[in-house]
PDB file of C-alpha atoms in Angstrom:
ATOM      1  CA  UNK N   1      48.283  39.037  -7.724  1.00 43.00           C
ATOM      2  CA  UNK N   2      49.087  35.341  -7.213  1.00 47.00           C
ATOM      3  CA  UNK N   3      47.313  33.278  -4.612  1.00 51.00           C
ATOM      4  CA  UNK N   4      49.209  31.120  -2.155  1.00 48.00           C
ATOM      5  CA  UNK N   5      49.250  27.398  -3.038  1.00 48.00           C
ATOM      6  CA  UNK N   6      47.221  25.135  -0.782  1.00 48.00           C
ATOM      7  CA  UNK N   7      50.110  22.695  -0.335  1.00 52.00           C
ATOM      8  CA  UNK N   8      53.438  24.134   0.845  1.00 53.00           C
ATOM      9  CA  UNK N   9      56.075  23.878  -1.877  1.00 53.00           C
ATOM     10  CA  UNK N  10      59.141  21.727  -1.373  1.00 71.00           C
ATOM     11  CA  UNK N  11      62.528  23.309  -0.941  1.00 70.00           C
ATOM     12  CA  UNK N  12      63.425  22.795  -4.613  1.00 73.00           C
ATOM     13  CA  UNK N  13      60.147  24.333  -5.734  1.00 76.00           C
ATOM     14  CA  UNK N  14      60.653  27.277  -3.386  1.00 70.00           C
ATOM     15  CA  UNK N  15      64.154  27.863  -4.807  1.00 76.00           C
ATOM     16  CA  UNK N  16      62.778  27.674  -8.369  1.00 77.00           C
ATOM     17  CA  UNK N  17      60.061  30.220  -7.493  1.00 76.00           C
ATOM     18  CA  UNK N  18      62.637  32.541  -5.904  1.00 80.00           C
ATOM     19  CA  UNK N  19      64.874  32.307  -8.989  1.00 82.00           C
ATOM     20  CA  UNK N  20      61.943  33.095 -11.282  1.00 82.00           C
ATOM     21  CA  UNK N  21      60.955  36.066  -9.103  1.00 79.00           C
ATOM     22  CA  UNK N  22      64.549  37.293  -9.148  1.00 79.00           C
ATOM     23  CA  UNK N  23      64.656  37.070 -12.969  1.00 81.00           C
ATOM     24  CA  UNK N  24      61.372  38.977 -13.159  1.00 80.00           C
ATOM     25  CA  UNK N  25      62.669  41.666 -10.829  1.00 77.00           C
ATOM     26  CA  UNK N  26      65.863  41.904 -12.824  1.00 78.00           C
ATOM     27  CA  UNK N  27      63.934  42.348 -16.047  1.00 75.00           C
ATOM     28  CA  UNK N  28      61.703  44.996 -14.480  1.00 75.00           C
ATOM     29  CA  UNK N  29      64.748  46.834 -13.131  1.00 74.00           C
ATOM     30  CA  UNK N  30      66.251  46.805 -16.586  1.00 76.00           C
ATOM     31  CA  UNK N  31      63.017  48.262 -17.960  1.00 71.00           C
ATOM     32  CA  UNK N  32      63.138  51.001 -15.341  1.00 66.00           C
ATOM     33  CA  UNK N  33      66.738  51.815 -16.198  1.00 70.00           C
ATOM     34  CA  UNK N  34      65.832  52.029 -19.871  1.00 69.00           C
ATOM     35  CA  UNK N  35      62.859  54.234 -19.050  1.00 62.00           C
ATOM     36  CA  UNK N  36      65.029  56.522 -16.951  1.00 63.00           C
ATOM     37  CA  UNK N  37      67.630  56.655 -19.721  1.00 61.00           C
ATOM     38  CA  UNK N  38      65.078  58.032 -22.178  1.00 57.00           C
ATOM     39  CA  UNK N  39      65.106  61.794 -22.601  1.00 44.00           C
ATOM     40  CA  UNK N  40      64.476  63.423 -19.218  1.00 50.00           C
ATOM     41  CA  UNK N  41      62.281  66.098 -20.782  1.00 43.00           C
ATOM     42  CA  UNK N  42      59.749  63.516 -21.959  1.00 54.00           C
ATOM     43  CA  UNK N  43      56.963  62.982 -19.485  1.00 54.00           C
ATOM     44  CA  UNK N  44      56.775  59.383 -18.292  1.00 66.00           C
ATOM     45  CA  UNK N  45      53.639  57.463 -19.076  1.00 85.00           C
ATOM     46  CA  UNK N  46      51.520  55.869 -16.412  1.00 87.00           C
ATOM     47  CA  UNK N  47      52.811  52.416 -17.394  1.00 85.00           C
ATOM     48  CA  UNK N  48      56.422  53.526 -16.998  1.00 83.00           C
ATOM     49  CA  UNK N  49      55.651  55.061 -13.644  1.00 85.00           C
ATOM     50  CA  UNK N  50      53.916  51.898 -12.488  1.00 86.00           C
ATOM     51  CA  UNK N  51      56.885  49.792 -13.665  1.00 84.00           C
ATOM     52  CA  UNK N  52      59.264  52.048 -11.713  1.00 84.00           C
ATOM     53  CA  UNK N  53      57.109  51.876  -8.596  1.00 85.00           C
ATOM     54  CA  UNK N  54      56.693  48.096  -8.877  1.00 85.00           C
ATOM     55  CA  UNK N  55      60.415  47.658  -9.298  1.00 85.00           C
ATOM     56  CA  UNK N  56      61.146  49.766  -6.286  1.00 84.00           C
ATOM     57  CA  UNK N  57      58.461  47.904  -4.352  1.00 85.00           C
ATOM     58  CA  UNK N  58      59.983  44.553  -5.318  1.00 83.00           C
ATOM     59  CA  UNK N  59      63.432  45.782  -4.317  1.00 82.00           C
ATOM     60  CA  UNK N  60      62.263  47.080  -0.926  1.00 83.00           C
ATOM     61  CA  UNK N  61      59.736  44.458   0.230  1.00 80.00           C
ATOM     62  CA  UNK N  62      62.141  41.449   0.377  1.00 80.00           C
ATOM     63  CA  UNK N  63      64.465  43.511   2.598  1.00 81.00           C
ATOM     64  CA  UNK N  64      61.765  44.435   5.123  1.00 83.00           C
ATOM     65  CA  UNK N  65      61.726  42.632   8.462  1.00 81.00           C
ATOM     66  CA  UNK N  66      59.137  39.947   9.069  1.00 84.00           C
ATOM     67  CA  UNK N  67      57.440  39.076  12.346  1.00 87.00           C
ATOM     68  CA  UNK N  68      59.898  36.223  12.768  1.00 89.00           C
ATOM     69  CA  UNK N  69      62.843  38.558  12.167  1.00 86.00           C
ATOM     70  CA  UNK N  70      61.497  41.005  14.746  1.00 88.00           C
ATOM     71  CA  UNK N  71      60.870  38.190  17.231  1.00 89.00           C
ATOM     72  CA  UNK N  72      64.425  36.916  16.735  1.00 90.00           C
ATOM     73  CA  UNK N  73      65.757  40.434  17.139  1.00 90.00           C
ATOM     74  CA  UNK N  74      63.702  40.948  20.291  1.00 92.00           C
ATOM     75  CA  UNK N  75      65.010  37.654  21.747  1.00 92.00           C
ATOM     76  CA  UNK N  76      68.610  38.538  20.800  1.00 92.00           C
ATOM     77  CA  UNK N  77      68.258  41.971  22.340  1.00 94.00           C
ATOM     78  CA  UNK N  78      66.718  40.497  25.501  1.00 94.00           C
ATOM     79  CA  UNK N  79      69.610  38.015  25.814  1.00 94.00           C
ATOM     80  CA  UNK N  80      72.131  40.799  25.276  1.00 95.00           C
ATOM     81  CA  UNK N  81      70.463  43.008  27.901  1.00 96.00           C
ATOM     82  CA  UNK N  82      70.284  40.126  30.398  1.00 96.00           C
ATOM     83  CA  UNK N  83      73.964  39.416  29.779  1.00 96.00           C
ATOM     84  CA  UNK N  84      74.863  43.067  30.286  1.00 96.00           C
ATOM     85  CA  UNK N  85      72.824  43.248  33.504  1.00 97.00           C
ATOM     86  CA  UNK N  86      74.416  40.025  34.779  1.00 97.00           C
ATOM     87  CA  UNK N  87      77.875  41.413  33.978  1.00 97.00           C
ATOM     88  CA  UNK N  88      77.138  44.659  35.811  1.00 97.00           C
ATOM     89  CA  UNK N  89      75.760  42.789  38.832  1.00 97.00           C
ATOM     90  CA  UNK N  90      78.783  40.473  38.957  1.00 97.00           C
ATOM     91  CA  UNK N  91      81.056  43.513  38.723  1.00 96.00           C
ATOM     92  CA  UNK N  92      79.184  45.281  41.509  1.00 96.00           C
ATOM     93  CA  UNK N  93      79.267  42.222  43.773  1.00 96.00           C
ATOM     94  CA  UNK N  94      82.990  41.790  43.087  1.00 95.00           C
ATOM     95  CA  UNK N  95      83.634  45.452  43.827  1.00 96.00           C
ATOM     96  CA  UNK N  96      81.580  45.245  47.015  1.00 96.00           C
ATOM     97  CA  UNK N  97      83.491  42.183  48.219  1.00 95.00           C
ATOM     98  CA  UNK N  98      86.815  43.825  47.398  1.00 95.00           C
ATOM     99  CA  UNK N  99      85.842  47.012  49.236  1.00 95.00           C
ATOM    100  CA  UNK N 100      84.588  44.995  52.194  1.00 95.00           C
ATOM    101  CA  UNK N 101      87.915  43.133  52.351  1.00 93.00           C
ATOM    102  CA  UNK N 102      89.824  46.413  52.221  1.00 94.00           C
ATOM    103  CA  UNK N 103      87.544  47.879  54.872  1.00 94.00           C
ATOM    104  CA  UNK N 104      88.080  44.874  57.157  1.00 94.00           C
ATOM    105  CA  UNK N 105      91.860  45.126  56.750  1.00 93.00           C
ATOM    106  CA  UNK N 106      91.752  48.869  57.458  1.00 94.00           C
ATOM    107  CA  UNK N 107      89.519  48.311  60.502  1.00 94.00           C
ATOM    108  CA  UNK N 108      91.935  45.687  61.806  1.00 94.00           C
ATOM    109  CA  UNK N 109      94.894  48.070  61.403  1.00 95.00           C
ATOM    110  CA  UNK N 110      92.928  50.841  63.126  1.00 95.00           C
ATOM    111  CA  UNK N 111      91.999  48.528  66.012  1.00 95.00           C
ATOM    112  CA  UNK N 112      95.659  47.645  66.491  1.00 95.00           C
ATOM    113  CA  UNK N 113      96.690  51.286  66.343  1.00 95.00           C
ATOM    114  CA  UNK N 114      93.956  52.322  68.783  1.00 96.00           C
ATOM    115  CA  UNK N 115      95.021  49.566  71.191  1.00 95.00           C
ATOM    116  CA  UNK N 116      98.660  50.752  70.997  1.00 96.00           C
ATOM    117  CA  UNK N 117      97.653  54.371  71.549  1.00 95.00           C
ATOM    118  CA  UNK N 118      95.419  53.375  74.477  1.00 95.00           C
ATOM    119  CA  UNK N 119      98.317  51.488  76.080  1.00 95.00           C
ATOM    120  CA  UNK N 120     100.602  54.516  75.596  1.00 96.00           C
ATOM    121  CA  UNK N 121      97.968  56.821  77.035  1.00 95.00           C
ATOM    122  CA  UNK N 122      97.503  54.585  80.100  1.00 96.00           C
ATOM    123  CA  UNK N 123     101.265  54.535  80.637  1.00 95.00           C
ATOM    124  CA  UNK N 124     101.428  58.345  80.382  1.00 95.00           C
ATOM    125  CA  UNK N 125      98.507  58.703  82.800  1.00 96.00           C
ATOM    126  CA  UNK N 126     100.246  56.345  85.236  1.00 96.00           C
ATOM    127  CA  UNK N 127     103.440  58.408  84.942  1.00 95.00           C
ATOM    128  CA  UNK N 128     101.491  61.642  85.494  1.00 95.00           C
ATOM    129  CA  UNK N 129      99.791  60.162  88.578  1.00 95.00           C
ATOM    130  CA  UNK N 130     103.207  59.147  89.928  1.00 95.00           C
ATOM    131  CA  UNK N 131     104.513  62.666  89.258  1.00 95.00           C
ATOM    132  CA  UNK N 132     101.460  64.157  91.021  1.00 95.00           C
ATOM    133  CA  UNK N 133     101.955  61.861  94.012  1.00 95.00           C
ATOM    134  CA  UNK N 134     105.650  62.828  94.190  1.00 95.00           C
ATOM    135  CA  UNK N 135     104.745  66.514  93.914  1.00 95.00           C
ATOM    136  CA  UNK N 136     102.086  66.135  96.612  1.00 95.00           C
ATOM    137  CA  UNK N 137     104.573  64.385  98.912  1.00 94.00           C
ATOM    138  CA  UNK N 138     107.104  67.168  98.320  1.00 95.00           C
ATOM    139  CA  UNK N 139     104.452  69.804  99.020  1.00 95.00           C
ATOM    140  CA  UNK N 140     103.484  67.961 102.217  1.00 94.00           C
ATOM    141  CA  UNK N 141     107.129  67.986 103.369  1.00 95.00           C
ATOM    142  CA  UNK N 142     107.439  71.701 102.524  1.00 94.00           C
ATOM    143  CA  UNK N 143     104.202  72.406 104.362  1.00 94.00           C
ATOM    144  CA  UNK N 144     105.503  70.558 107.415  1.00 94.00           C
ATOM    145  CA  UNK N 145     108.719  72.576 107.260  1.00 93.00           C
ATOM    146  CA  UNK N 146     106.734  75.805 106.886  1.00 93.00           C
ATOM    147  CA  UNK N 147     104.494  74.813 109.807  1.00 93.00           C
ATOM    148  CA  UNK N 148     107.554  74.052 111.926  1.00 93.00           C
ATOM    149  CA  UNK N 149     109.152  77.419 111.016  1.00 93.00           C
ATOM    150  CA  UNK N 150     105.874  79.204 111.622  1.00 93.00           C
ATOM    151  CA  UNK N 151     105.510  77.545 115.009  1.00 94.00           C
ATOM    152  CA  UNK N 152     109.111  78.462 115.823  1.00 93.00           C
ATOM    153  CA  UNK N 153     108.502  82.085 114.768  1.00 92.00           C
ATOM    154  CA  UNK N 154     105.262  82.203 116.701  1.00 93.00           C
ATOM    155  CA  UNK N 155     107.020  80.816 119.784  1.00 93.00           C
ATOM    156  CA  UNK N 156     109.792  83.391 119.386  1.00 92.00           C
ATOM    157  CA  UNK N 157     107.199  86.190 119.033  1.00 91.00           C
ATOM    158  CA  UNK N 158     105.388  84.987 122.118  1.00 92.00           C
ATOM    159  CA  UNK N 159     108.675  84.928 124.026  1.00 91.00           C
ATOM    160  CA  UNK N 160     109.469  88.475 122.858  1.00 91.00           C
ATOM    161  CA  UNK N 161     106.036  89.649 123.874  1.00 90.00           C
ATOM    162  CA  UNK N 162     106.409  88.101 127.324  1.00 90.00           C
ATOM    163  CA  UNK N 163     109.774  89.696 127.660  1.00 88.00           C
ATOM    164  CA  UNK N 164     108.341  93.122 126.832  1.00 89.00           C
ATOM    165  CA  UNK N 165     105.461  92.714 129.164  1.00 86.00           C
ATOM    166  CA  UNK N 166     107.731  91.975 132.045  1.00 76.00           C
TER     167      UNK N 166
END
């Protein structure tokens, strides 16, 4: 196992180290392929098994996420979630404002309709009151006529009674 250098390598040195590691991994992979190509009935030796495991390890480890990768992913996910929440909130506010505008327009139309119906109802009530007054006046005239006839009949009956008594 190699120890980390005390001084950080330059970019060129880092690239050279990566290329060397890639060549080593490639050679080890080739050894694994050769080992796997050997007769399947032959039991693999410990060294061959270790080479296979090391090769797999070297193939898997560079692809694993680092703390930095996870931090970047977390930040990206947080930005995406905040964007989605902002979009939903903007949509909800827009929908609310649209519904409120529709509600105000509907309320205005209803107010106008109610005012028209109230005016019609007042006119009908006024007409009914006039009809009631006319009917009452007619009934008063009929009552006066009936009273006059009744008085005339009563006077005639009184006269007939006086005539009989005499």
